[in-house]
Structures are given as C-alpha cells and as structure tokens.
Coordinates of C-alpha atoms in Angstrom, one line a residue:
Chain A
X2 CA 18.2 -12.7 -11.6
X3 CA 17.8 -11.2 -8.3
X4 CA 20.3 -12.1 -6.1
X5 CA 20.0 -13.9 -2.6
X6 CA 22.4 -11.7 -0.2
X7 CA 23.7 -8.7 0.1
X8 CA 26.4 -8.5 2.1
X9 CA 26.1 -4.7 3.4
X10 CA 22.4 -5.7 4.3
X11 CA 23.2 -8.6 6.4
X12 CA 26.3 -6.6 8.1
X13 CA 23.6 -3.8 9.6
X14 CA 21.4 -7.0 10.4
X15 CA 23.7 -8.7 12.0
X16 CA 25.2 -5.6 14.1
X17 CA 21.3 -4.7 14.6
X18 CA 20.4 -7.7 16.0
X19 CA 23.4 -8.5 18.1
X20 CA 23.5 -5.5 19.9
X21 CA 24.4 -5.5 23.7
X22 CA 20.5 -5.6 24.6
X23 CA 19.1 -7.9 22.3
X24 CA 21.7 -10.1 22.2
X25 CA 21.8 -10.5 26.1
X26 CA 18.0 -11.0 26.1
X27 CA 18.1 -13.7 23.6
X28 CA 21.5 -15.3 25.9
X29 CA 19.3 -15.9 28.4
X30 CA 17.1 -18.4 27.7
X31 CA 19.6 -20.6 26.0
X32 CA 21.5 -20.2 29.3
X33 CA 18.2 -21.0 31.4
X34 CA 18.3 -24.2 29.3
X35 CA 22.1 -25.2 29.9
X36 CA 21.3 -24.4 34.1
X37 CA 18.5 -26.7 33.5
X38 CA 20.0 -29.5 31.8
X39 CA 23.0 -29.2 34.8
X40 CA 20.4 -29.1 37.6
X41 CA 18.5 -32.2 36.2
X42 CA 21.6 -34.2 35.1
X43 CA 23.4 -33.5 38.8
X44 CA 21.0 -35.4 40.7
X45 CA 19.7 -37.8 38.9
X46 CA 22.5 -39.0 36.5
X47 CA 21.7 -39.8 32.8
X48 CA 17.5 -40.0 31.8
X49 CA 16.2 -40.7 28.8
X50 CA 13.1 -39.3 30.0
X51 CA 13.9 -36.2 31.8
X52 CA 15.8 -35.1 28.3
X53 CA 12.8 -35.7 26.5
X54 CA 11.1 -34.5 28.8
X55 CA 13.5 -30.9 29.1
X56 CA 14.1 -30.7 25.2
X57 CA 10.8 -30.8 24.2
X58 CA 8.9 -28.9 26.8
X59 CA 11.2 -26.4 27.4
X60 CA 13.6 -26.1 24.2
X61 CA 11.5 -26.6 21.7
X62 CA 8.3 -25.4 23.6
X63 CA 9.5 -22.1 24.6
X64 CA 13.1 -21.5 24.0
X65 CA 13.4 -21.9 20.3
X66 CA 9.9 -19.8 19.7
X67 CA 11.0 -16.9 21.9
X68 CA 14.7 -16.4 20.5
X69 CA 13.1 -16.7 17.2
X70 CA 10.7 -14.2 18.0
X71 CA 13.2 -11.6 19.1
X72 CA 15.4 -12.1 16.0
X73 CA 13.2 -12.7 13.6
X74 CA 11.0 -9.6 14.0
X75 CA 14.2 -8.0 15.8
X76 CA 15.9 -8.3 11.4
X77 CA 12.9 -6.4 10.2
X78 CA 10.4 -4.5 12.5
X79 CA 12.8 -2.2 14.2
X80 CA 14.0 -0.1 11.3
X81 CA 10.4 0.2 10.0
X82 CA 9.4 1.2 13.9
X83 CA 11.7 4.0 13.9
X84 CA 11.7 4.8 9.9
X85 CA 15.4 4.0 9.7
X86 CA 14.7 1.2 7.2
X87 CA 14.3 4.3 4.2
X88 CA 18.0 4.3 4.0
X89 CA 17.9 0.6 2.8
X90 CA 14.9 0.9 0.5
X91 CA 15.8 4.2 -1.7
X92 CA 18.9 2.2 -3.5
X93 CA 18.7 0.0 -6.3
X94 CA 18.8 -3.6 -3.9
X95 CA 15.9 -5.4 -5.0
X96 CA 13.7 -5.7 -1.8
X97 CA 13.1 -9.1 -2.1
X98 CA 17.0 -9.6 -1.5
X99 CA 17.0 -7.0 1.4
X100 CA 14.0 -9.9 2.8
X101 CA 16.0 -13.2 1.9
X102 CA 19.5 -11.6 3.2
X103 CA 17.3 -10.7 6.7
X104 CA 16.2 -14.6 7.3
X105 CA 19.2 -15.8 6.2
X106 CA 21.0 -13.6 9.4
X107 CA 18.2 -14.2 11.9
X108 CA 18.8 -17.9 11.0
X109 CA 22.0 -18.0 11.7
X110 CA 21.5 -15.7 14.7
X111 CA 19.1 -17.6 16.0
X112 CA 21.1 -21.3 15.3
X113 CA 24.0 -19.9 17.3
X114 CA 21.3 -19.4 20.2
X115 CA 19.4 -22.4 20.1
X116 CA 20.8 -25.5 17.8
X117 CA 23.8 -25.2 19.6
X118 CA 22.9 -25.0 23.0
X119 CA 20.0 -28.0 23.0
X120 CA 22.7 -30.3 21.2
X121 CA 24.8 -28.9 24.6
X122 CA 21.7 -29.3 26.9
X123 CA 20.8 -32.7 25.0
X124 CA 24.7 -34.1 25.8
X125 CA 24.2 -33.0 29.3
X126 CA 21.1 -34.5 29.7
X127 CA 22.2 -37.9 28.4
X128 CA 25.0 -38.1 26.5
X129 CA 22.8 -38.3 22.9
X130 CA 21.1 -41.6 24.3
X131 CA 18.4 -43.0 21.8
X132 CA 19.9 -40.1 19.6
X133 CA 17.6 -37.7 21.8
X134 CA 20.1 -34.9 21.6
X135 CA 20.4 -34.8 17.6
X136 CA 16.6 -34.9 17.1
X137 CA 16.0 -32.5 19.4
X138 CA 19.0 -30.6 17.9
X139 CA 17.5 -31.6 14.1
X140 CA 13.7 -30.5 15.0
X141 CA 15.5 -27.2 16.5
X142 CA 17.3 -26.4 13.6
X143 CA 14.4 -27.2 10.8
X144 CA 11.9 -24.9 13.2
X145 CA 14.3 -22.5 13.4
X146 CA 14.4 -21.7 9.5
X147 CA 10.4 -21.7 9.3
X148 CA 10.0 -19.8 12.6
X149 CA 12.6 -17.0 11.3
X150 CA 10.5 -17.2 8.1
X151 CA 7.2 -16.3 9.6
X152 CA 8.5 -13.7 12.3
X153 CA 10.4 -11.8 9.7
X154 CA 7.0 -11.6 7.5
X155 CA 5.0 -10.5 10.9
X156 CA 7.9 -7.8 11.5
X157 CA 7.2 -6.8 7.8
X158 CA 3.5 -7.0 7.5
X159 CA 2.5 -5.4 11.3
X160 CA 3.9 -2.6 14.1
X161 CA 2.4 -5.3 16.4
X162 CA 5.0 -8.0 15.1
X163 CA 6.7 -9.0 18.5
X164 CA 3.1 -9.1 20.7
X165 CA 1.5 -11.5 17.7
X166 CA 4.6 -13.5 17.7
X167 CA 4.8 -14.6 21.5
X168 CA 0.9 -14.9 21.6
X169 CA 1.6 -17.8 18.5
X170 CA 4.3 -19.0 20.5
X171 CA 3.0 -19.0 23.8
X172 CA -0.6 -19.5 23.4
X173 CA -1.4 -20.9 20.3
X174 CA 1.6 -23.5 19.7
X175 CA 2.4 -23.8 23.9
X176 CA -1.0 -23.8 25.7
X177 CA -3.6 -24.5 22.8
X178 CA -1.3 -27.3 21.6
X179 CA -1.3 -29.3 24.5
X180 CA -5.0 -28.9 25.0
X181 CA -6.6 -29.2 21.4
X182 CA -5.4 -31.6 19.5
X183 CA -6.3 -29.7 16.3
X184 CA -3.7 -27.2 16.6
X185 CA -0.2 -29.7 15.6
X186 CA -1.7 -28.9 12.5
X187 CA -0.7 -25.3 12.1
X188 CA 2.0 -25.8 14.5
X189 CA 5.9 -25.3 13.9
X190 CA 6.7 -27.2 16.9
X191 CA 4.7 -30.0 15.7
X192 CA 6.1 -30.0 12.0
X193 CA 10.0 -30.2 13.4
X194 CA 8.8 -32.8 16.2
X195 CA 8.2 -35.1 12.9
X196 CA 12.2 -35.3 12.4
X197 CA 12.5 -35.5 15.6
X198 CA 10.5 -38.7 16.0
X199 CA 12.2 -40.2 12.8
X200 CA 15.6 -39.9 14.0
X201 CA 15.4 -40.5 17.9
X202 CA 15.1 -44.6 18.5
X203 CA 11.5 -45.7 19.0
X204 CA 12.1 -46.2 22.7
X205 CA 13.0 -42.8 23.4
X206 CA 9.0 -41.9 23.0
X207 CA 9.6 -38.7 21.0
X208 CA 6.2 -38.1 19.1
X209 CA 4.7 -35.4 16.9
X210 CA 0.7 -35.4 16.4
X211 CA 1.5 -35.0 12.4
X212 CA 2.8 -37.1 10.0
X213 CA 6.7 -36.8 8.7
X214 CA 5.2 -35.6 5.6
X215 CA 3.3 -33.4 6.4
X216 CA 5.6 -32.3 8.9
X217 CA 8.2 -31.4 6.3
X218 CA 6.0 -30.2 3.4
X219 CA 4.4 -27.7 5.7
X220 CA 7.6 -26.0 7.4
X221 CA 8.6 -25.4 3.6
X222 CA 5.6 -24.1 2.5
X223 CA 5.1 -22.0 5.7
X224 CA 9.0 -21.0 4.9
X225 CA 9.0 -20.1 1.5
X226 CA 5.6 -18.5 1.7
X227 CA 6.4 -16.3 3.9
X228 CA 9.4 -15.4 2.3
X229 CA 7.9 -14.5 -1.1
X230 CA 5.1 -12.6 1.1
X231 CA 7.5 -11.0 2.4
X232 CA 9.4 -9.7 -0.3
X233 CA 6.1 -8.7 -2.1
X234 CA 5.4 -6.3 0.8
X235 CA 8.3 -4.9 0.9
X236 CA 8.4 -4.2 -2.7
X237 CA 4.9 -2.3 -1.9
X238 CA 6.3 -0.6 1.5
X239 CA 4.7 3.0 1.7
X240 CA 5.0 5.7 4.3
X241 CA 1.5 7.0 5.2
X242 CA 2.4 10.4 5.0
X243 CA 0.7 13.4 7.7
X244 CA -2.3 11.1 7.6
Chain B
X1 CA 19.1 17.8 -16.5
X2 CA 16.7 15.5 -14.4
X3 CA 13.0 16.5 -14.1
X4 CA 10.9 15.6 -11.7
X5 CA 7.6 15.0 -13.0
X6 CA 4.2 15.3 -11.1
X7 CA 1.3 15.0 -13.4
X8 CA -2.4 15.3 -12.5
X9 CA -1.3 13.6 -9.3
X10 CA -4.0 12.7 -6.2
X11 CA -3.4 10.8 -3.7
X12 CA -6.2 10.0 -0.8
X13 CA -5.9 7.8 2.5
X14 CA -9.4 6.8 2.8
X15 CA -11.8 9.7 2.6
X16 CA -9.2 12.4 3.4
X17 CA -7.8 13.6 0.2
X18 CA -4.0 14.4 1.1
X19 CA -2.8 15.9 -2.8
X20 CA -5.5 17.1 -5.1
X21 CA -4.9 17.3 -8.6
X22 CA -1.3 18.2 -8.8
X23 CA 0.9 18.9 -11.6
X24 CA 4.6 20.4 -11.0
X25 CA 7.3 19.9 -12.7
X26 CA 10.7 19.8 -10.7
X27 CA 14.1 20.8 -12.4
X28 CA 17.5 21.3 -11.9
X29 CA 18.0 24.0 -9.5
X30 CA 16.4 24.9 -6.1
X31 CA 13.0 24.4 -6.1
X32 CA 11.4 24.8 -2.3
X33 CA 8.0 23.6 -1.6
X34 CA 6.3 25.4 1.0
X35 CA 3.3 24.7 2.8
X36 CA 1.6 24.7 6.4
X37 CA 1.9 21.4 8.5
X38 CA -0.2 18.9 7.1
X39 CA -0.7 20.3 3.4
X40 CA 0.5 17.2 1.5
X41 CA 4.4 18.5 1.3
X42 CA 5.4 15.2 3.0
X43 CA 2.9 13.2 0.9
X44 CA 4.4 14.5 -2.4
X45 CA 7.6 14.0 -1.4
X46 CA 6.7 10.7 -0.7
X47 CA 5.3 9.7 -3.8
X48 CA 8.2 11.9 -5.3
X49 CA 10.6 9.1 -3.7
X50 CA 9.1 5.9 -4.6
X51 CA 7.3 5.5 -1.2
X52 CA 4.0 6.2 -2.2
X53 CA 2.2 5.4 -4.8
X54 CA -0.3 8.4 -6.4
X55 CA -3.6 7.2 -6.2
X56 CA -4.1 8.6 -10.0
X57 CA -2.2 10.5 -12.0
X58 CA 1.7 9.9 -12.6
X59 CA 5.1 11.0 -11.0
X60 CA 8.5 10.3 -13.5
X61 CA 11.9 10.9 -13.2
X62 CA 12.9 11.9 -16.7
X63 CA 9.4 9.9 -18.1
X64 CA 10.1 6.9 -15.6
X65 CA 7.6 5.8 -13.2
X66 CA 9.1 6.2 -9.9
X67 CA 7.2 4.1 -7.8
X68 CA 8.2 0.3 -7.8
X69 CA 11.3 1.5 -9.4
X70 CA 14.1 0.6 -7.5
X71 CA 17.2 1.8 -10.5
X72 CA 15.3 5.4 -9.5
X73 CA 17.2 5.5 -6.8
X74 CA 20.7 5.1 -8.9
X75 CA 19.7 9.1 -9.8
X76 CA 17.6 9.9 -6.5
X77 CA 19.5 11.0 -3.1
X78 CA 17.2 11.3 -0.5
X79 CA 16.9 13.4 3.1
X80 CA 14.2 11.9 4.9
X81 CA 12.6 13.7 7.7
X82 CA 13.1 10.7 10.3
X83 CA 15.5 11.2 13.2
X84 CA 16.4 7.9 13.0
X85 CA 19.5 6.0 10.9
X86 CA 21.4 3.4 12.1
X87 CA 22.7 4.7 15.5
X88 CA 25.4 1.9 16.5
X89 CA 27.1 2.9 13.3
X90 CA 29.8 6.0 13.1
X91 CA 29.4 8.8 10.4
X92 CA 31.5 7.2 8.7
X93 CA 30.3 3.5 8.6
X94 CA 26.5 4.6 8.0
X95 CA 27.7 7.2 4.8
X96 CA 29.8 4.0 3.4
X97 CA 26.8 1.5 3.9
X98 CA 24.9 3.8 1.6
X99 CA 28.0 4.1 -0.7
X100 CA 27.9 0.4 -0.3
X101 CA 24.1 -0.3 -1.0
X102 CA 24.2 1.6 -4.7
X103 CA 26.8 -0.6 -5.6
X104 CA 29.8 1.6 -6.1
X105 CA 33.0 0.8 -7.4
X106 CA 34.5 2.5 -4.9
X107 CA 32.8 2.9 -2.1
X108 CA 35.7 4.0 0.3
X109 CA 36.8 6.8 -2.0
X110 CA 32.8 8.2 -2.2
X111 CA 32.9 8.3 1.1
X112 CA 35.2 9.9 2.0
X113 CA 34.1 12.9 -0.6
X114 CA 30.8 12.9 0.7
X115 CA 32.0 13.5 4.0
X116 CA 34.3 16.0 2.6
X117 CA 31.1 17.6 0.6
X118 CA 29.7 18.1 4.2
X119 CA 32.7 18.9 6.7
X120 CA 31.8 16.3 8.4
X121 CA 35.6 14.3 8.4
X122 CA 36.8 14.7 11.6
X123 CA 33.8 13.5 13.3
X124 CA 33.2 10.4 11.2
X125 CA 34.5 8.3 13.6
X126 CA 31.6 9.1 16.3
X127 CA 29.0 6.8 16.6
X128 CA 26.0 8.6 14.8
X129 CA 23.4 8.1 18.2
X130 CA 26.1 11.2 20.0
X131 CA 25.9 13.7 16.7
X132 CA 23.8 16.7 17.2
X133 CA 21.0 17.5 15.0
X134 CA 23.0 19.8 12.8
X135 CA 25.8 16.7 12.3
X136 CA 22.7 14.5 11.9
X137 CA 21.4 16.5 8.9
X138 CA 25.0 16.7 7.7
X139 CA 25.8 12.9 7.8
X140 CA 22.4 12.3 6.2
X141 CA 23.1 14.5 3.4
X142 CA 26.2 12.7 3.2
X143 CA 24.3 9.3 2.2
X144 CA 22.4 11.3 0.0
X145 CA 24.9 12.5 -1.6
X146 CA 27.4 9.8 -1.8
X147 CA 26.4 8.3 -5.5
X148 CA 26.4 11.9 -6.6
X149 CA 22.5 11.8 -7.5
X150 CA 21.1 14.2 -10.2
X151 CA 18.2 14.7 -7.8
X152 CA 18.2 15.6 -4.2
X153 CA 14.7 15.3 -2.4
X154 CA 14.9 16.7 1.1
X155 CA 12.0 16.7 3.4
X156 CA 12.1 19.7 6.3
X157 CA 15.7 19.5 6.5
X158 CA 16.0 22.2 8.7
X159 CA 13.3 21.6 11.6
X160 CA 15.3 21.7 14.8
X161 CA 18.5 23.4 13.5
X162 CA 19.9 25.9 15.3
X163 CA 20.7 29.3 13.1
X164 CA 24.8 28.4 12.4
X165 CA 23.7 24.9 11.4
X166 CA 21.1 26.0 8.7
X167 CA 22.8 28.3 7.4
X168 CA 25.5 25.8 6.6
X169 CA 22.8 23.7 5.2
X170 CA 21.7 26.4 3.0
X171 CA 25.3 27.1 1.7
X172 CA 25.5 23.3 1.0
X173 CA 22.4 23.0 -0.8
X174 CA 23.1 26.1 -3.2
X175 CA 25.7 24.7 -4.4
X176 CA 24.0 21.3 -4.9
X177 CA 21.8 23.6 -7.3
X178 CA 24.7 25.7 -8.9
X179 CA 26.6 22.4 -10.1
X180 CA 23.0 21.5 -11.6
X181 CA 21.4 19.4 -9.4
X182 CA 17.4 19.0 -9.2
X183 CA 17.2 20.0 -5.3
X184 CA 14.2 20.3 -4.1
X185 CA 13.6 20.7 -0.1
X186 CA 10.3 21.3 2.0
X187 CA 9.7 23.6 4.7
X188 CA 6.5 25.1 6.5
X189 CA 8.8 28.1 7.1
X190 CA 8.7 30.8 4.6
X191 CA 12.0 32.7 5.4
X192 CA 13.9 29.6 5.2
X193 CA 12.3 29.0 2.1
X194 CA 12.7 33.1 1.0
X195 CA 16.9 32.6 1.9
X196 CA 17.4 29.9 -0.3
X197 CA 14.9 29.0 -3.4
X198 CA 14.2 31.3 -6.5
X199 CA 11.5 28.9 -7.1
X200 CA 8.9 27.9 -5.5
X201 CA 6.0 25.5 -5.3
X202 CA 2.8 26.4 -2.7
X203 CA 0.5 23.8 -1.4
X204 CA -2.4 24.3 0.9
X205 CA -4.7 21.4 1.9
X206 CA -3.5 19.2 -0.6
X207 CA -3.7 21.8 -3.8
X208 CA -1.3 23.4 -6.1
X209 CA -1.7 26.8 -4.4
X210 CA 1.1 28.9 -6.4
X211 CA 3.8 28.4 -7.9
X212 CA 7.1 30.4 -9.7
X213 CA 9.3 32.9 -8.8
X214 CA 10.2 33.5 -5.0
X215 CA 9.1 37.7 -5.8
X216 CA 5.6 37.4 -6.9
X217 CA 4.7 34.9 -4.4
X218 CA 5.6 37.0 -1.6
X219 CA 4.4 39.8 -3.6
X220 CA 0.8 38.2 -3.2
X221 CA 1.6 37.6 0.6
X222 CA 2.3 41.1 1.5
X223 CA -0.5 42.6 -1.5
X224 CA -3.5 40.1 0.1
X225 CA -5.7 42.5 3.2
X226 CA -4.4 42.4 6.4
X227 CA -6.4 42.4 9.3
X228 CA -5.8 44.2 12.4
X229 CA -7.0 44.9 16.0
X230 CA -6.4 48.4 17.1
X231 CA -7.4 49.6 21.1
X232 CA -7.1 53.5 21.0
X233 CA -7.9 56.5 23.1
X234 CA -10.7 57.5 20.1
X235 CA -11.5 54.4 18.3
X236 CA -14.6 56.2 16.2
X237 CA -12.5 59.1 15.4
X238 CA -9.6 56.5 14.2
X239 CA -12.0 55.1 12.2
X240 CA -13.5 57.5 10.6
X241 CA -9.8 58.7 9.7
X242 CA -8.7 55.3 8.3
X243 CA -11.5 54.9 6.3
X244 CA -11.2 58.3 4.3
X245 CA -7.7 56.6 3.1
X246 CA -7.2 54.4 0.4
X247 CA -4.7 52.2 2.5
X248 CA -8.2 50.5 3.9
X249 CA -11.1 48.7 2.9
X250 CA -12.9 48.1 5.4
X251 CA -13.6 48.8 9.6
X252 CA -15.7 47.2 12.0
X253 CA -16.2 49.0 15.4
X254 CA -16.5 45.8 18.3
X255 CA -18.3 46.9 21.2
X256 CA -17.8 43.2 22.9
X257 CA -13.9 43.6 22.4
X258 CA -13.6 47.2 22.9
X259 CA -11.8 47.3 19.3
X260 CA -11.6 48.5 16.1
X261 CA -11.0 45.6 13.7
X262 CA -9.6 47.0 10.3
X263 CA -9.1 45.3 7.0
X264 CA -5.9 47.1 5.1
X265 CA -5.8 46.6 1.6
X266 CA -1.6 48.1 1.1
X267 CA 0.3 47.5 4.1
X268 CA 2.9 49.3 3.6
X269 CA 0.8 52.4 3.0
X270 CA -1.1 51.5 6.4
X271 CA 2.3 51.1 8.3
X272 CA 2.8 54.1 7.4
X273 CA -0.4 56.4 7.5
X274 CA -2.2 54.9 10.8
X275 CA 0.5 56.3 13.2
X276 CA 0.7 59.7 11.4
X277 CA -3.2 59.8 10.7
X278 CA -3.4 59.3 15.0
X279 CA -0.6 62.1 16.4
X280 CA -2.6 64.5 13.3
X281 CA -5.9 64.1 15.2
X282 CA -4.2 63.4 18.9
X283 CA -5.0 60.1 19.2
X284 CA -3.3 57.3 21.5
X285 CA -2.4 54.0 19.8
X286 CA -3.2 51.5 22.7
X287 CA -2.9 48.1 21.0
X288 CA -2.0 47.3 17.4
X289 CA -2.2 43.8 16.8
X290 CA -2.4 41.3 13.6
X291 CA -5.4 39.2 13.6
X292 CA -4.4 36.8 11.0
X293 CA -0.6 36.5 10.4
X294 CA -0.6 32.9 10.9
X295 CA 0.7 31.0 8.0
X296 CA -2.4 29.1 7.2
X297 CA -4.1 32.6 6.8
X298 CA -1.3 33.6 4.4
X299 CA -1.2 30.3 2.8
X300 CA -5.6 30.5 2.8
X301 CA -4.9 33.5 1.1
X302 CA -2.8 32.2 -1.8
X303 CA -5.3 29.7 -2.6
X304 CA -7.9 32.4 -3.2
X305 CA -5.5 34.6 -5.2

C-alpha cells in the first residue's frame, strides 16, 4: 500500500516553504488581519457585525485564498520551475506520496497562518459572540484543506500555477462571487461558509449561498480529486527535452 | 552487469522528431554519447531516466521498462543537467536527503562515503547556493552516488567547469567504470569525450550516427574531406600544384572571394604537402583557413559515413 508521508519529503517542503521570503510574505496578511481586528475593536468596543463583517470579507475573502495560494503552489511549483524537483522523483517514493506528503505540509503551513490568527482576530473582534470566532475559524480551517488541495494540483499541472490561483481567488471567488450569484457554486469560500452558518447562532447573520451538504460534499470532492489528479500527474511528469 | 537498453526507440514532440529509430545498448563501463546541441542526447537521456516516455520502441534496465518505474531508480543514480538542487540545504543535508529518499538503512554512514567518494567533506557544511560549479557537480554526484547505483546517467556534466574541476570529474568517473559501473555521460565536446570514454555513441539530429570504439570514430573524423580557404600570392599556380597531388580532390578558384577553396581528401598528407608544394614554386601562403570545422559539419559527416 502506498504510504501517505514521507518524512524527508515533507522536511524539504517545510524548509522550502518557510523560507525567510515566503514565509514573511505569507506573515503579512495574517498580521494585516490582527491590525484590523485591533483598529475596529479599539473604537467601537465589541460588534457582532463588524466581526462578521471583518472575518468574512477580509479573512475568508482574501486572506485565507492568498496564503493558500503562496503555499500551496509554493509545496510544488518551485522545484518543477527550477528543475530541482528531479532529485525527489528519480528514487523509489511513489509520487503519489511525494503529492499527499506536500498537502499535508502546506496544510499545516497554511493553518498556522490563517486558522490561528482569525480565531485570534475573531476573539478580538468580539470575544467568540454568537460563536462568530469558531465558525469563522471552522470555515477557515475546512477551506484551507480543499484550497491547499487545488493549488498544489495547479502548481503540478501549470508553470502559470500562482497567476491562475490569485485570478480564482481574487476574481472568480472575490469579485464574481459577490456579483453573480452562480458562482457559490464552484466556490471554496462558499462551501466552508456552509459550516460557518451551522455553527455561528442564527442571529449572528453568517450565510453561505449553498446548502450544508453540498457545501461539505463538494470541498471533499474538490479535495480528494485534486489530490488523486495530482498524484496521476506526477506519476506522468516528463522533461520536454531540447524541444 | 546492468544494461541499459534502447530498442528501436523514437520519440517526437509534435511534428519535430527529437530520436529516430534508436537502438544502443549501454553497459558497464564508460560509454559517452556525443552529439551537437540539440541532437536528442538530452532526450535519450531523458527517456533513459524514466522522465520521458519513448514515443515507440522500448528502453529497459536489465529487460525492465524504465518509465513509470519508480524501483528503477533503486539501480539508477542520476546527474541532471539543472543548476538547481535544493539551495537552503548544505552539501551535506541535500547528499543525506537523497540517502534518505532511497530508503537506506543507514543513511548517515552513505553519506558520509559519498562525500568521501567526491572530496567533498570539509565543505559539506556550506549551504549548497555558495558552492561553485565544480563543488556543485561534485555534491550532485554525491546524491547520485550515495545508494551506490549500478548505473550512473550523467547529462553534460562538465558544461561550465573550469579545467582542474573536470579533470577531477573525469578521474572520478573512471573509476565509477573500473569498479563496473554502467556510466554513461553526454557531452557536445569531443575532447572531453576523447579523454575519458573507450566507447562511444554518436547522434546527429535525432539518429544513431556511429557508434563503438573511441579510434575509428575519430578515425572517420579526421579521414572525411576537409575544406579549406586558402588567399595566396599565386592562387592558379597553387592550384594547379594541389591538384597534381593525391592529398586533394577537388579545387574551386572564387573570383567573388579572391580564394581558392580546396577539398583535401588525407589531411595529414595536405598539412604536410601544401606548405612545401608553395616555398617549391615560391608562392606566399596569405590565409589558410578551415571552412567547415564546426562540429555539426563533423557530426554531418558521420552521418554520411
């Protein structure tokens, strides 16, 4: 049976991906969110709304797709960029546990960056009222694992992997989202709002524009998929040769 | 003894055809494939490593299919031609991922002989992004070597290497194919190929162009016609000298140019009998130039032969 991690792989992943640059790009947003949280909470004092308001529109709007986008394409794309990823595909590590041991690291790279600071932000915001903070902090977490998912298949599958992730992110999920209502439907953002909206009190007015099921059935389908996509690309990964 | 099989092998990127109908067989020893930029040597070598599939025929390692093959690599070591490996690592962290990734019992102790293998100890602990080409090659080989491979598959491994560092390489490598190893390395360079392989594989434009012992292929190199351009203070009386001797076979007198453009069938014979046939008939040798010593020409050659 192939096996699910390899430790060596997810060491260079890990040491890849938190390198001084990288890391220090992906700090910043989370600490754009924390400012945030401080400069709405100082003034105002404790708002349901405003955390909504801050934890949806900013957190899991922007935040939570960019990091994602930097580490998930930032386990993969790199070493096939620059040709370095050779030295992990000529040994006998099946490639589909060289793909599973990548999301597992840019999932937990990418938790450390943004589950923990919205549950931070969410607390600052207002103190977990109407459970805002651990929805929030749920839907993070669940689009964290299908966003690392499809970035790390993008990083495998195109040279273009960081470009097509932020226009997803930014255009598609962030702009086209809020204008045509169509779009929750092939949305991450919109599948994690679903557990969002079950767990925050009904007051709170945390919605999603799918359903909890379908919410939940399609960030494991869109996780898994890409996954096993991944994996089967990898196993077929060619250099092109002089031409 | 590993052998490297490549049977009937073709393999085309849309309508360029980058390896025509190849068949070589690698084994244990120094084989050095030579070719001119863009001849399919890279190609091969890909397919030869499990990175490319052939788009018909077959490439085996000891009747395996290679491609898809991931236990291949147990037996393969390879030297890629990318720069790049994993510059935040040191020598050696990078050697003992490697050692690491084919599952080793003890991946510490390879290590450590691999960097012995390739003098590279006391400057393991660098981080690889500060080692100089040379050291680059060195540490590479290292990871290449560290599961002791029966095959070693080395693409260009000595672009960019100053003198001192390839010879090194080339000391290393011999005795990679004295203790038995299948080495086989690539190089557009003929004299790096010359100093180090008693076999050799040619490819031109995709196809098998010669292959065998280093001394007949250069044998056809030097034996194929020469061409040269010669500016003189008598170019019709040169001529008609050159011609009456057996070391030609053919002269064109080019008014445009000002030049006589001769075609010399021995070369050593023509080295030697053009400036004795012009002090005999008190003639000045202005220019003598090669018009085709580049190696495509020589390679275009073999091809012919």
């Amino acid at each position: 049976m192939t096996a699910i991690y390899h430790p060596t792989v997810a060491r260079l992943t890990f040491r890849a991906l938190l390198g001084r640059k990288r890391a220090l790009i992906m700090a910043v947003l989370p600490t754009l969110l924390l400012a945030i949280a401080i400069a709405v909470r100082v003034p105002t004092g404790a708002d349901d709304r405003a955390a909504v308001s801050v934890l949806g529109g900013f957190a899991l709007a922007a935040v939570v797709p960019l990091v994602c986008v930097i580490a998930g394409t930032g386990s993969i794309a790199p070493e096939i960029d620059d040709g370095s990823v050779v030295y992990l595909l000529s040994k006998p590590v099946s490639r589909q546990t060289i793909i599973t041991t990548k999301f597992i690291v840019a999932v937990a790279v990418t938790a450390l960056f943004t589950v923990v600071p919205v549950y931070v932000a969410g607390l600052i915001l207002n103190g977990n009222s109407q459970y805002i903070a651990f929805a929030y902090t749920a839907a993070t977490a669940a689009a964290v694992v299908a966003y690392s998912a499809i970035f790390l298949l993008l990083g495998v599958v195109s040279r273009n992997a960081v470009v097509i992730g932020l226009i997803y992110a930014l255009i598609w999920e962030a702009l086209f989202g809020r204008l045509m209502p169509g779009v929750g439907n092939l949305s991450v953002q919109q599948w994690s709002l679903t557990l969002a909206e079950q767990i925050a009190a009904s007051g709170a007015n945390v919605t999603s524009t799918v359903s909890l099921t379908a919410g939940v059935v399609l960030l494991v389908l869109a996780t898994v998929g890409s996954i096993w996509y991944a994996g089967r690309r990898l196993a077929s990964f060619t250099f092109a040769g002089e031409h | 003894m590993a052998v490297v099989r490549i049977e009937n092998v073709s393999r085309w990127f849309g309508n360029v055809v980058a390896v025509n109908d190849v068949s070589i067989d690698i084994t244990p020893g120094i084989t050095g494939l030579l070719g001119p930029n863009g001849a399919g040597k890279s190609t091969l070598i890909h397919m030869m490593s499990g990175f490319l599939p052939p788009s018909d025929g077959a490439v085996t390692l000891d009747g395996e299919v290679i491609w898809r093959n991931a236990d291949a690599y147990r037996r393969i070591g390879l030297v890629p031609e990318t720069e790049s490996t994993y510059e935040f690592l040191d020598g050696r962290e990078f050697v003992r991922a490697n050692a690491e990734l084919q599952g080793l019992p003890d991946p510490g102790a390879a290590t450590e002989r691999a960097l012995e293998t390739v003098e590279m100890t006391a400057a393991a602990d660098r981080p690889v992004g500060t080692y100089s080409k040379g050291m680059r090659q060195r540490v590479k080989m290292a990871s290449a070597l560290v599961h002791d491979p029966a095959v070693l598959l080395l693409d260009e491994p000595f672009n960019g290497m100053d003198p001192r560092q390839r010879l090194h390489l080339m000391e290393l490598l011999r005795r990679m194919g004295e203790e038995g190893r299948t080495v086989l390395f690539s190089s557009h360079i003929l004299e790096e190929v010359e100093q180090l392989a008693s076999h050799i594989e040619v490819i031109v434009a995709g196809r098998h162009a010669a292959s065998g012992d280093f001394r007949r292929i250069r044998r056809l190199m030097t034996n194929r016609p020469h061409r040269y351009l010669i500016r003189s203070s008598d170019d019709r009386a040169l001529a008609a000298a050159l011609i009456a001797d057996p070391c030609t076979q053919g002269l064109e007198l080019d008014p445009t140019e000002q030049a006589l453009k001769v075609e010399a069938v021995d070369f050593h014979r023509f080295a030697e009998r053009l400036p004795a046939l012009a002090r005999e008939r008190g003639i000045r040798l202005l220019t003598v130039s090669p018009s085709d010593e580049s190696l495509e020409s020589v390679f275009s050659y073999l091809v012919s032969a």
